[in-house]
Amino acid sequence: MTNEHGNGLFVTVEGIDGAGKSTQIAMLKAALEYQGRRVCVTREPGGDDLGETVRNLLLSGAAIDRAELLLFMAARAQNTERVIRPALAEGAIVLCDRYIDSSTAYQGAGRGLDIATIEMLNVFATNALLPDITFLLDISPRIGLGRQQVHSAMEREGTAFLARVRQGFLAIAENSAGRIVVLDAAIPVNDLHAEILQFVSKRLQVDPESNATV
Ligand code: TYD
């Protein structure tokens, strides 16, 4: 997998349901735009029109596990090619609500599908596009579920399922320490935002790979 992509910065946000990803993405977008940066927000499943159609299919909850995985991958392929890569090529900061790690954690650790197969499909779906930085907003399923007013199909799987997903995310983070930053999502929203903004600002100042400012 590669994360060499033009002048843009590719940021993904991961975590179990109720971790506060959408709130943090909205706050980060506002802060970066205030600094005059170009920001593109996208989400998975979703992205372009086809990705959003796949999202509606997925959230209806009718798919068997392998079909579900492949639908997430189809939406991911659309999102990567139609939304993320073009935005990065234009030098935007892309903020993506869920990406490859959600499939490994939910379909792998959660559903029990083969992790190596999921990783292979992630490479195929994205044409090997890795995020520059991934924030894993870590929270206990009990607190996460307590925050949600409407429960999605995944949340209805219950706390045991989400506990496996959480452990799955943490295991991925351990193996990808250079890319994934684990943050405690139980702290106050503004404190978490400050931490995330600090990491992103540091990455924007100097890109250690190219030694150029982004
Ligand atoms: P969504 O309503 O977007 O939840 P959230 O706001 O918490 O992201 O629904 C997306 C659901 O799909 C969520 O429960 C996580 C799940 N999901 C997977 O199981 N695998 C994946 O690859 C992705 C991207 C999401």
JSON list of C-alpha atoms and ligand atoms in Angstrom, two decimals:
[
{"chain": "A", "resi": 1, "resn": "MET", "atom": "CA", "xyz": [0.00, 0.00, 0.00]},
{"chain": "A", "resi": 2, "resn": "THR", "atom": "CA", "xyz": [1.20, 3.49, -0.71]},
{"chain": "A", "resi": 3, "resn": "ASN", "atom": "CA", "xyz": [0.47, 6.92, 0.65]},
{"chain": "A", "resi": 4, "resn": "GLU", "atom": "CA", "xyz": [2.30, 8.94, -1.95]},
{"chain": "A", "resi": 5, "resn": "HIS", "atom": "CA", "xyz": [-0.36, 11.10, -3.47]},
{"chain": "A", "resi": 6, "resn": "GLY", "atom": "CA", "xyz": [0.37, 14.54, -4.76]},
{"chain": "A", "resi": 7, "resn": "ASN", "atom": "CA", "xyz": [0.18, 17.51, -2.48]},
{"chain": "A", "resi": 8, "resn": "GLY", "atom": "CA", "xyz": [-2.89, 16.55, -0.50]},
{"chain": "A", "resi": 9, "resn": "LEU", "atom": "CA", "xyz": [-3.15, 14.97, 2.91]},
{"chain": "A", "resi": 10, "resn": "PHE", "atom": "CA", "xyz": [-5.31, 11.92, 3.41]},
{"chain": "A", "resi": 11, "resn": "VAL", "atom": "CA", "xyz": [-6.80, 11.62, 6.91]},
{"chain": "A", "resi": 12, "resn": "THR", "atom": "CA", "xyz": [-9.19, 8.87, 8.01]},
{"chain": "A", "resi": 13, "resn": "VAL", "atom": "CA", "xyz": [-11.15, 8.64, 11.23]},
{"chain": "A", "resi": 14, "resn": "GLU", "atom": "CA", "xyz": [-12.11, 5.27, 12.65]},
{"chain": "A", "resi": 15, "resn": "GLY", "atom": "CA", "xyz": [-13.81, 3.87, 15.71]},
{"chain": "A", "resi": 16, "resn": "ILE", "atom": "CA", "xyz": [-16.88, 1.98, 16.84]},
{"chain": "A", "resi": 17, "resn": "ASP", "atom": "CA", "xyz": [-20.33, 3.50, 16.53]},
{"chain": "A", "resi": 18, "resn": "GLY", "atom": "CA", "xyz": [-20.80, 6.38, 18.95]},
{"chain": "A", "resi": 19, "resn": "ALA", "atom": "CA", "xyz": [-17.09, 7.25, 19.17]},
{"chain": "A", "resi": 20, "resn": "GLY", "atom": "CA", "xyz": [-17.83, 10.76, 17.88]},
{"chain": "A", "resi": 21, "resn": "LYS", "atom": "CA", "xyz": [-16.21, 10.57, 14.45]},
{"chain": "A", "resi": 22, "resn": "SER", "atom": "CA", "xyz": [-18.72, 12.80, 12.67]},
{"chain": "A", "resi": 23, "resn": "THR", "atom": "CA", "xyz": [-18.47, 15.53, 15.32]},
{"chain": "A", "resi": 24, "resn": "GLN", "atom": "CA", "xyz": [-14.68, 15.50, 15.21]},
{"chain": "A", "resi": 25, "resn": "ILE", "atom": "CA", "xyz": [-14.61, 15.55, 11.41]},
{"chain": "A", "resi": 26, "resn": "ALA", "atom": "CA", "xyz": [-16.95, 18.56, 11.34]},
{"chain": "A", "resi": 27, "resn": "MET", "atom": "CA", "xyz": [-14.80, 20.40, 13.91]},
{"chain": "A", "resi": 28, "resn": "LEU", "atom": "CA", "xyz": [-11.56, 19.55, 12.10]},
{"chain": "A", "resi": 29, "resn": "LYS", "atom": "CA", "xyz": [-13.00, 20.65, 8.76]},
{"chain": "A", "resi": 30, "resn": "ALA", "atom": "CA", "xyz": [-14.06, 24.01, 10.26]},
{"chain": "A", "resi": 31, "resn": "ALA", "atom": "CA", "xyz": [-10.66, 24.58, 11.89]},
{"chain": "A", "resi": 32, "resn": "LEU", "atom": "CA", "xyz": [-8.71, 23.74, 8.72]},
{"chain": "A", "resi": 33, "resn": "GLU", "atom": "CA", "xyz": [-10.95, 25.87, 6.53]},
{"chain": "A", "resi": 34, "resn": "TYR", "atom": "CA", "xyz": [-10.50, 28.72, 8.97]},
{"chain": "A", "resi": 35, "resn": "GLN", "atom": "CA", "xyz": [-6.75, 28.39, 8.26]},
{"chain": "A", "resi": 36, "resn": "GLY", "atom": "CA", "xyz": [-7.57, 28.76, 4.57]},
{"chain": "A", "resi": 37, "resn": "ARG", "atom": "CA", "xyz": [-7.02, 25.10, 3.65]},
{"chain": "A", "resi": 38, "resn": "ARG", "atom": "CA", "xyz": [-9.04, 23.22, 1.08]},
{"chain": "A", "resi": 39, "resn": "VAL", "atom": "CA", "xyz": [-10.90, 20.35, 2.73]},
{"chain": "A", "resi": 40, "resn": "CYS", "atom": "CA", "xyz": [-12.88, 17.48, 1.21]},
{"chain": "A", "resi": 41, "resn": "VAL", "atom": "CA", "xyz": [-15.07, 15.44, 3.55]},
{"chain": "A", "resi": 42, "resn": "THR", "atom": "CA", "xyz": [-16.27, 12.01, 2.54]},
{"chain": "A", "resi": 43, "resn": "ARG", "atom": "CA", "xyz": [-17.50, 8.87, 4.25]},
{"chain": "A", "resi": 44, "resn": "GLU", "atom": "CA", "xyz": [-17.74, 5.13, 3.90]},
{"chain": "A", "resi": 45, "resn": "PRO", "atom": "CA", "xyz": [-19.86, 3.51, 2.90]},
{"chain": "A", "resi": 46, "resn": "GLY", "atom": "CA", "xyz": [-20.64, 6.42, 0.58]},
{"chain": "A", "resi": 47, "resn": "GLY", "atom": "CA", "xyz": [-18.69, 8.93, -1.42]},
{"chain": "A", "resi": 48, "resn": "ASP", "atom": "CA", "xyz": [-20.20, 9.39, -4.85]},
{"chain": "A", "resi": 49, "resn": "ASP", "atom": "CA", "xyz": [-23.79, 8.63, -5.98]},
{"chain": "A", "resi": 50, "resn": "LEU", "atom": "CA", "xyz": [-23.13, 4.93, -6.51]},
{"chain": "A", "resi": 51, "resn": "GLY", "atom": "CA", "xyz": [-21.34, 4.68, -3.16]},
{"chain": "A", "resi": 52, "resn": "GLU", "atom": "CA", "xyz": [-24.33, 6.31, -1.45]},
{"chain": "A", "resi": 53, "resn": "THR", "atom": "CA", "xyz": [-26.70, 3.88, -3.19]},
{"chain": "A", "resi": 54, "resn": "VAL", "atom": "CA", "xyz": [-24.57, 0.99, -1.92]},
{"chain": "A", "resi": 55, "resn": "ARG", "atom": "CA", "xyz": [-24.72, 2.58, 1.52]},
{"chain": "A", "resi": 56, "resn": "ASN", "atom": "CA", "xyz": [-28.53, 2.44, 1.49]},
{"chain": "A", "resi": 57, "resn": "LEU", "atom": "CA", "xyz": [-28.39, -1.22, 0.44]},
{"chain": "A", "resi": 58, "resn": "LEU", "atom": "CA", "xyz": [-25.96, -1.99, 3.24]},
{"chain": "A", "resi": 59, "resn": "LEU", "atom": "CA", "xyz": [-27.82, -0.18, 5.98]},
{"chain": "A", "resi": 60, "resn": "SER", "atom": "CA", "xyz": [-30.99, -2.11, 5.09]},
{"chain": "A", "resi": 61, "resn": "GLY", "atom": "CA", "xyz": [-29.19, -5.04, 6.72]},
{"chain": "A", "resi": 62, "resn": "ALA", "atom": "CA", "xyz": [-30.29, -7.80, 4.30]},
{"chain": "A", "resi": 63, "resn": "ALA", "atom": "CA", "xyz": [-26.85, -8.89, 3.02]},
{"chain": "A", "resi": 64, "resn": "ILE", "atom": "CA", "xyz": [-25.11, -12.05, 4.16]},
{"chain": "A", "resi": 65, "resn": "ASP", "atom": "CA", "xyz": [-21.64, -11.47, 5.64]},
{"chain": "A", "resi": 66, "resn": "ARG", "atom": "CA", "xyz": [-19.57, -12.03, 2.47]},
{"chain": "A", "resi": 67, "resn": "ALA", "atom": "CA", "xyz": [-21.95, -9.97, 0.35]},
{"chain": "A", "resi": 68, "resn": "GLU", "atom": "CA", "xyz": [-21.82, -7.23, 2.97]},
{"chain": "A", "resi": 69, "resn": "LEU", "atom": "CA", "xyz": [-18.01, -7.20, 2.81]},
{"chain": "A", "resi": 70, "resn": "LEU", "atom": "CA", "xyz": [-18.02, -6.98, -0.97]},
{"chain": "A", "resi": 71, "resn": "LEU", "atom": "CA", "xyz": [-20.57, -4.16, -0.95]},
{"chain": "A", "resi": 72, "resn": "PHE", "atom": "CA", "xyz": [-18.40, -2.17, 1.48]},
{"chain": "A", "resi": 73, "resn": "MET", "atom": "CA", "xyz": [-15.50, -2.80, -0.90]},
{"chain": "A", "resi": 74, "resn": "ALA", "atom": "CA", "xyz": [-17.52, -1.70, -3.94]},
{"chain": "A", "resi": 75, "resn": "ALA", "atom": "CA", "xyz": [-18.42, 1.57, -2.22]},
{"chain": "A", "resi": 76, "resn": "ARG", "atom": "CA", "xyz": [-14.76, 1.98, -1.22]},
{"chain": "A", "resi": 77, "resn": "ALA", "atom": "CA", "xyz": [-13.54, 1.52, -4.79]},
{"chain": "A", "resi": 78, "resn": "GLN", "atom": "CA", "xyz": [-15.95, 4.23, -5.97]},
{"chain": "A", "resi": 79, "resn": "ASN", "atom": "CA", "xyz": [-15.02, 6.59, -3.15]},
{"chain": "A", "resi": 80, "resn": "THR", "atom": "CA", "xyz": [-11.28, 6.16, -3.66]},
{"chain": "A", "resi": 81, "resn": "GLU", "atom": "CA", "xyz": [-11.33, 6.63, -7.41]},
{"chain": "A", "resi": 82, "resn": "ARG", "atom": "CA", "xyz": [-14.09, 9.20, -7.79]},
{"chain": "A", "resi": 83, "resn": "VAL", "atom": "CA", "xyz": [-13.69, 11.34, -4.68]},
{"chain": "A", "resi": 84, "resn": "ILE", "atom": "CA", "xyz": [-10.48, 10.80, -2.71]},
{"chain": "A", "resi": 85, "resn": "ARG", "atom": "CA", "xyz": [-7.81, 10.58, -5.41]},
{"chain": "A", "resi": 86, "resn": "PRO", "atom": "CA", "xyz": [-9.13, 13.57, -7.41]},
{"chain": "A", "resi": 87, "resn": "ALA", "atom": "CA", "xyz": [-9.30, 15.70, -4.25]},
{"chain": "A", "resi": 88, "resn": "LEU", "atom": "CA", "xyz": [-5.77, 14.72, -3.21]},
{"chain": "A", "resi": 89, "resn": "ALA", "atom": "CA", "xyz": [-4.49, 15.48, -6.71]},
{"chain": "A", "resi": 90, "resn": "GLU", "atom": "CA", "xyz": [-5.91, 19.00, -6.32]},
{"chain": "A", "resi": 91, "resn": "GLY", "atom": "CA", "xyz": [-4.02, 19.40, -3.06]},
{"chain": "A", "resi": 92, "resn": "ALA", "atom": "CA", "xyz": [-7.00, 19.11, -0.71]},
{"chain": "A", "resi": 93, "resn": "ILE", "atom": "CA", "xyz": [-6.99, 17.66, 2.76]},
{"chain": "A", "resi": 94, "resn": "VAL", "atom": "CA", "xyz": [-9.34, 14.68, 2.57]},
{"chain": "A", "resi": 95, "resn": "LEU", "atom": "CA", "xyz": [-11.18, 13.72, 5.75]},
{"chain": "A", "resi": 96, "resn": "CYS", "atom": "CA", "xyz": [-12.77, 10.31, 5.38]},
{"chain": "A", "resi": 97, "resn": "ASP", "atom": "CA", "xyz": [-15.25, 9.00, 7.95]},
{"chain": "A", "resi": 98, "resn": "ARG", "atom": "CA", "xyz": [-14.25, 5.29, 8.04]},
{"chain": "A", "resi": 99, "resn": "TYR", "atom": "CA", "xyz": [-12.02, 3.53, 5.51]},
{"chain": "A", "resi": 100, "resn": "ILE", "atom": "CA", "xyz": [-10.07, 0.26, 5.18]},
{"chain": "A", "resi": 101, "resn": "ASP", "atom": "CA", "xyz": [-9.72, -0.36, 8.92]},
{"chain": "A", "resi": 102, "resn": "SER", "atom": "CA", "xyz": [-13.51, -0.47, 9.40]},
{"chain": "A", "resi": 103, "resn": "SER", "atom": "CA", "xyz": [-13.73, -3.54, 7.15]},
{"chain": "A", "resi": 104, "resn": "THR", "atom": "CA", "xyz": [-10.89, -5.28, 8.95]},
{"chain": "A", "resi": 105, "resn": "ALA", "atom": "CA", "xyz": [-12.43, -4.50, 12.35]},
{"chain": "A", "resi": 106, "resn": "TYR", "atom": "CA", "xyz": [-16.16, -5.01, 11.61]},
{"chain": "A", "resi": 107, "resn": "GLN", "atom": "CA", "xyz": [-16.12, -7.78, 9.00]},
{"chain": "A", "resi": 108, "resn": "GLY", "atom": "CA", "xyz": [-12.92, -9.39, 10.30]},
{"chain": "A", "resi": 109, "resn": "ALA", "atom": "CA", "xyz": [-12.86, -9.09, 14.08]},
{"chain": "A", "resi": 110, "resn": "GLY", "atom": "CA", "xyz": [-16.62, -8.53, 14.37]},
{"chain": "A", "resi": 111, "resn": "ARG", "atom": "CA", "xyz": [-18.10, -10.98, 11.85]},
{"chain": "A", "resi": 112, "resn": "GLY", "atom": "CA", "xyz": [-15.19, -13.42, 11.80]},
{"chain": "A", "resi": 113, "resn": "LEU", "atom": "CA", "xyz": [-14.36, -13.23, 8.08]},
{"chain": "A", "resi": 114, "resn": "ASP", "atom": "CA", "xyz": [-10.77, -13.99, 7.09]},
{"chain": "A", "resi": 115, "resn": "ILE", "atom": "CA", "xyz": [-8.57, -10.97, 7.86]},
{"chain": "A", "resi": 116, "resn": "ALA", "atom": "CA", "xyz": [-5.96, -11.72, 5.16]},
{"chain": "A", "resi": 117, "resn": "THR", "atom": "CA", "xyz": [-8.73, -11.81, 2.53]},
{"chain": "A", "resi": 118, "resn": "ILE", "atom": "CA", "xyz": [-10.13, -8.51, 3.78]},
{"chain": "A", "resi": 119, "resn": "GLU", "atom": "CA", "xyz": [-6.69, -6.90, 3.66]},
{"chain": "A", "resi": 120, "resn": "MET", "atom": "CA", "xyz": [-6.20, -8.17, 0.12]},
{"chain": "A", "resi": 121, "resn": "LEU", "atom": "CA", "xyz": [-9.60, -6.78, -0.91]},
{"chain": "A", "resi": 122, "resn": "ASN", "atom": "CA", "xyz": [-8.76, -3.45, 0.73]},
{"chain": "A", "resi": 123, "resn": "VAL", "atom": "CA", "xyz": [-5.66, -3.19, -1.45]},
{"chain": "A", "resi": 124, "resn": "PHE", "atom": "CA", "xyz": [-7.68, -4.13, -4.54]},
{"chain": "A", "resi": 125, "resn": "ALA", "atom": "CA", "xyz": [-10.57, -1.73, -3.80]},
{"chain": "A", "resi": 126, "resn": "THR", "atom": "CA", "xyz": [-8.34, 1.25, -3.11]},
{"chain": "A", "resi": 127, "resn": "ASN", "atom": "CA", "xyz": [-5.63, 0.49, -5.64]},
{"chain": "A", "resi": 128, "resn": "ALA", "atom": "CA", "xyz": [-3.35, 0.45, -2.62]},
{"chain": "A", "resi": 129, "resn": "LEU", "atom": "CA", "xyz": [-4.12, 3.95, -1.35]},
{"chain": "A", "resi": 130, "resn": "LEU", "atom": "CA", "xyz": [-3.18, 4.23, 2.33]},
{"chain": "A", "resi": 131, "resn": "PRO", "atom": "CA", "xyz": [-4.11, 7.21, 4.54]},
{"chain": "A", "resi": 132, "resn": "ASP", "atom": "CA", "xyz": [-1.29, 9.49, 5.68]},
{"chain": "A", "resi": 133, "resn": "ILE", "atom": "CA", "xyz": [-2.77, 9.49, 9.14]},
{"chain": "A", "resi": 134, "resn": "THR", "atom": "CA", "xyz": [-5.62, 7.62, 10.80]},
{"chain": "A", "resi": 135, "resn": "PHE", "atom": "CA", "xyz": [-7.24, 8.65, 14.06]},
{"chain": "A", "resi": 136, "resn": "LEU", "atom": "CA", "xyz": [-8.72, 5.76, 15.98]},
{"chain": "A", "resi": 137, "resn": "LEU", "atom": "CA", "xyz": [-11.25, 7.23, 18.39]},
{"chain": "A", "resi": 138, "resn": "ASP", "atom": "CA", "xyz": [-11.29, 4.57, 21.08]},
{"chain": "A", "resi": 139, "resn": "ILE", "atom": "CA", "xyz": [-14.27, 4.20, 23.37]},
{"chain": "A", "resi": 140, "resn": "SER", "atom": "CA", "xyz": [-16.02, 1.43, 25.27]},
{"chain": "A", "resi": 141, "resn": "PRO", "atom": "CA", "xyz": [-19.10, 0.00, 23.52]},
{"chain": "A", "resi": 142, "resn": "ARG", "atom": "CA", "xyz": [-21.20, 0.88, 26.56]},
{"chain": "A", "resi": 143, "resn": "ILE", "atom": "CA", "xyz": [-20.37, 4.59, 26.32]},
{"chain": "A", "resi": 144, "resn": "GLY", "atom": "CA", "xyz": [-20.50, 4.53, 22.52]},
{"chain": "A", "resi": 145, "resn": "LEU", "atom": "CA", "xyz": [-23.93, 2.94, 22.38]},
{"chain": "A", "resi": 146, "resn": "GLY", "atom": "CA", "xyz": [-25.17, 5.23, 25.13]},
{"chain": "A", "resi": 147, "resn": "ARG", "atom": "CA", "xyz": [-24.35, 8.23, 22.93]},
{"chain": "A", "resi": 148, "resn": "GLN", "atom": "CA", "xyz": [-26.39, 7.01, 19.97]},
{"chain": "A", "resi": 149, "resn": "GLN", "atom": "CA", "xyz": [-30.03, 7.95, 19.66]},
{"chain": "A", "resi": 150, "resn": "VAL", "atom": "CA", "xyz": [-30.82, 5.87, 16.59]},
{"chain": "A", "resi": 151, "resn": "HIS", "atom": "CA", "xyz": [-29.22, 2.44, 16.41]},
{"chain": "A", "resi": 152, "resn": "SER", "atom": "CA", "xyz": [-27.78, 1.20, 13.11]},
{"chain": "A", "resi": 153, "resn": "ALA", "atom": "CA", "xyz": [-27.75, -2.42, 11.99]},
{"chain": "A", "resi": 154, "resn": "MET", "atom": "CA", "xyz": [-24.23, -2.85, 13.42]},
{"chain": "A", "resi": 155, "resn": "GLU", "atom": "CA", "xyz": [-25.18, -1.37, 16.75]},
{"chain": "A", "resi": 156, "resn": "ARG", "atom": "CA", "xyz": [-28.11, -3.71, 17.04]},
{"chain": "A", "resi": 157, "resn": "GLU", "atom": "CA", "xyz": [-25.51, -6.50, 17.06]},
{"chain": "A", "resi": 158, "resn": "GLY", "atom": "CA", "xyz": [-24.94, -5.39, 20.66]},
{"chain": "A", "resi": 159, "resn": "THR", "atom": "CA", "xyz": [-22.02, -4.70, 22.96]},
{"chain": "A", "resi": 160, "resn": "ALA", "atom": "CA", "xyz": [-20.29, -8.10, 22.56]},
{"chain": "A", "resi": 161, "resn": "PHE", "atom": "CA", "xyz": [-20.02, -7.51, 18.80]},
{"chain": "A", "resi": 162, "resn": "LEU", "atom": "CA", "xyz": [-18.78, -3.95, 19.26]},
{"chain": "A", "resi": 163, "resn": "ALA", "atom": "CA", "xyz": [-16.29, -5.13, 21.90]},
{"chain": "A", "resi": 164, "resn": "ARG", "atom": "CA", "xyz": [-14.77, -7.49, 19.29]},
{"chain": "A", "resi": 165, "resn": "VAL", "atom": "CA", "xyz": [-14.72, -4.66, 16.75]},
{"chain": "A", "resi": 166, "resn": "ARG", "atom": "CA", "xyz": [-12.99, -2.38, 19.25]},
{"chain": "A", "resi": 167, "resn": "GLN", "atom": "CA", "xyz": [-10.32, -5.00, 19.94]},
{"chain": "A", "resi": 168, "resn": "GLY", "atom": "CA", "xyz": [-9.96, -5.46, 16.19]},
{"chain": "A", "resi": 169, "resn": "PHE", "atom": "CA", "xyz": [-9.28, -1.75, 15.74]},
{"chain": "A", "resi": 170, "resn": "LEU", "atom": "CA", "xyz": [-6.74, -1.76, 18.58]},
{"chain": "A", "resi": 171, "resn": "ALA", "atom": "CA", "xyz": [-4.95, -4.77, 17.06]},
{"chain": "A", "resi": 172, "resn": "ILE", "atom": "CA", "xyz": [-4.70, -3.00, 13.69]},
{"chain": "A", "resi": 173, "resn": "ALA", "atom": "CA", "xyz": [-3.34, 0.08, 15.46]},
{"chain": "A", "resi": 174, "resn": "GLU", "atom": "CA", "xyz": [-0.65, -1.98, 17.15]},
{"chain": "A", "resi": 175, "resn": "ASN", "atom": "CA", "xyz": [0.52, -3.28, 13.79]},
{"chain": "A", "resi": 176, "resn": "SER", "atom": "CA", "xyz": [0.35, 0.12, 12.07]},
{"chain": "A", "resi": 177, "resn": "ALA", "atom": "CA", "xyz": [1.72, 2.40, 14.75]},
{"chain": "A", "resi": 178, "resn": "GLY", "atom": "CA", "xyz": [3.27, 4.75, 12.18]},
{"chain": "A", "resi": 179, "resn": "ARG", "atom": "CA", "xyz": [-0.08, 5.49, 10.56]},
{"chain": "A", "resi": 180, "resn": "ILE", "atom": "CA", "xyz": [-2.66, 5.12, 13.32]},
{"chain": "A", "resi": 181, "resn": "VAL", "atom": "CA", "xyz": [-2.98, 7.41, 16.32]},
{"chain": "A", "resi": 182, "resn": "VAL", "atom": "CA", "xyz": [-5.15, 5.99, 19.09]},
{"chain": "A", "resi": 183, "resn": "LEU", "atom": "CA", "xyz": [-7.03, 8.64, 21.04]},
{"chain": "A", "resi": 184, "resn": "ASP", "atom": "CA", "xyz": [-9.28, 8.30, 24.07]},
{"chain": "A", "resi": 185, "resn": "ALA", "atom": "CA", "xyz": [-12.70, 9.34, 22.74]},
{"chain": "A", "resi": 186, "resn": "ALA", "atom": "CA", "xyz": [-14.26, 9.53, 26.21]},
{"chain": "A", "resi": 187, "resn": "ILE", "atom": "CA", "xyz": [-12.59, 12.89, 26.96]},
{"chain": "A", "resi": 188, "resn": "PRO", "atom": "CA", "xyz": [-14.49, 16.16, 26.35]},
{"chain": "A", "resi": 189, "resn": "VAL", "atom": "CA", "xyz": [-15.21, 16.89, 22.69]},
{"chain": "A", "resi": 190, "resn": "ASN", "atom": "CA", "xyz": [-13.16, 20.11, 22.62]},
{"chain": "A", "resi": 191, "resn": "ASP", "atom": "CA", "xyz": [-10.09, 18.44, 24.16]},
{"chain": "A", "resi": 192, "resn": "LEU", "atom": "CA", "xyz": [-10.24, 15.64, 21.62]},
{"chain": "A", "resi": 193, "resn": "HIS", "atom": "CA", "xyz": [-10.55, 18.19, 18.83]},
{"chain": "A", "resi": 194, "resn": "ALA", "atom": "CA", "xyz": [-7.47, 20.04, 20.11]},
{"chain": "A", "resi": 195, "resn": "GLU", "atom": "CA", "xyz": [-5.44, 16.81, 20.10]},
{"chain": "A", "resi": 196, "resn": "ILE", "atom": "CA", "xyz": [-6.50, 15.90, 16.57]},
{"chain": "A", "resi": 197, "resn": "LEU", "atom": "CA", "xyz": [-5.84, 19.41, 15.25]},
{"chain": "A", "resi": 198, "resn": "GLN", "atom": "CA", "xyz": [-2.38, 19.35, 16.78]},
{"chain": "A", "resi": 199, "resn": "PHE", "atom": "CA", "xyz": [-1.47, 16.10, 15.01]},
{"chain": "A", "resi": 200, "resn": "VAL", "atom": "CA", "xyz": [-2.81, 17.32, 11.68]},
{"chain": "A", "resi": 201, "resn": "SER", "atom": "CA", "xyz": [-1.10, 20.71, 11.99]},
{"chain": "A", "resi": 202, "resn": "LYS", "atom": "CA", "xyz": [2.21, 18.98, 12.68]},
{"chain": "A", "resi": 203, "resn": "ARG", "atom": "CA", "xyz": [1.79, 16.84, 9.55]},
{"chain": "A", "resi": 204, "resn": "LEU", "atom": "CA", "xyz": [0.94, 19.91, 7.48]},
{"chain": "A", "resi": 205, "resn": "GLN", "atom": "CA", "xyz": [4.00, 21.87, 8.57]},
{"chain": "A", "resi": 206, "resn": "VAL", "atom": "CA", "xyz": [6.58, 19.43, 7.30]},
{"chain": "A", "resi": 207, "resn": "ASP", "atom": "CA", "xyz": [6.05, 16.31, 5.30]},
{"chain": "A", "resi": 208, "resn": "PRO", "atom": "CA", "xyz": [8.96, 14.14, 6.51]},
{"chain": "A", "resi": 209, "resn": "GLU", "atom": "CA", "xyz": [8.81, 11.93, 3.40]},
{"chain": "A", "resi": 210, "resn": "SER", "atom": "CA", "xyz": [9.29, 14.67, 0.82]},
{"chain": "A", "resi": 211, "resn": "ASN", "atom": "CA", "xyz": [10.84, 17.23, 3.14]},
{"chain": "A", "resi": 212, "resn": "ALA", "atom": "CA", "xyz": [8.50, 19.80, 1.59]},
{"chain": "A", "resi": 213, "resn": "THR", "atom": "CA", "xyz": [5.72, 21.81, 3.11]},
{"chain": "A", "resi": 214, "resn": "VAL", "atom": "CA", "xyz": [2.29, 20.49, 2.17]},
{"chain": "B", "resi": 1, "resn": "TYD", "atom": "P1", "xyz": [-23.06, 4.74, 9.83]},
{"chain": "B", "resi": 1, "resn": "TYD", "atom": "O1", "xyz": [-24.50, 5.11, 10.03]},
{"chain": "B", "resi": 1, "resn": "TYD", "atom": "O2", "xyz": [-22.23, 5.56, 8.91]},
{"chain": "B", "resi": 1, "resn": "TYD", "atom": "O3", "xyz": [-22.37, 4.66, 11.22]},
{"chain": "B", "resi": 1, "resn": "TYD", "atom": "P2", "xyz": [-21.26, 5.62, 11.79]},
{"chain": "B", "resi": 1, "resn": "TYD", "atom": "O4", "xyz": [-21.89, 6.98, 11.80]},
{"chain": "B", "resi": 1, "resn": "TYD", "atom": "O5", "xyz": [-20.97, 5.06, 13.15]},
{"chain": "B", "resi": 1, "resn": "TYD", "atom": "O6", "xyz": [-20.07, 5.53, 10.85]},
{"chain": "B", "resi": 1, "resn": "TYD", "atom": "O7", "xyz": [-23.07, 3.25, 9.36]},
{"chain": "B", "resi": 1, "resn": "TYD", "atom": "C1", "xyz": [-21.98, 2.63, 8.91]},
{"chain": "B", "resi": 1, "resn": "TYD", "atom": "C2", "xyz": [-21.94, 1.27, 9.54]},
{"chain": "B", "resi": 1, "resn": "TYD", "atom": "O8", "xyz": [-21.23, 0.40, 8.68]},
{"chain": "B", "resi": 1, "resn": "TYD", "atom": "C3", "xyz": [-21.21, 1.29, 10.87]},
{"chain": "B", "resi": 1, "resn": "TYD", "atom": "O9", "xyz": [-21.93, 0.53, 11.81]},
{"chain": "B", "resi": 1, "resn": "TYD", "atom": "C4", "xyz": [-19.90, 0.60, 10.58]},
{"chain": "B", "resi": 1, "resn": "TYD", "atom": "C5", "xyz": [-20.20, -0.27, 9.39]},
{"chain": "B", "resi": 1, "resn": "TYD", "atom": "N1", "xyz": [-19.06, -0.51, 8.49]},
{"chain": "B", "resi": 1, "resn": "TYD", "atom": "C6", "xyz": [-18.58, -1.79, 8.35]},
{"chain": "B", "resi": 1, "resn": "TYD", "atom": "O10", "xyz": [-19.09, -2.72, 8.99]},
{"chain": "B", "resi": 1, "resn": "TYD", "atom": "N2", "xyz": [-17.56, -2.04, 7.49]},
{"chain": "B", "resi": 1, "resn": "TYD", "atom": "C7", "xyz": [-16.99, -1.06, 6.73]},
{"chain": "B", "resi": 1, "resn": "TYD", "atom": "O11", "xyz": [-16.04, -1.31, 5.94]},
{"chain": "B", "resi": 1, "resn": "TYD", "atom": "C8", "xyz": [-17.50, 0.28, 6.87]},
{"chain": "B", "resi": 1, "resn": "TYD", "atom": "C9", "xyz": [-16.91, 1.40, 6.07]},
{"chain": "B", "resi": 1, "resn": "TYD", "atom": "C10", "xyz": [-18.55, 0.51, 7.77]}
]
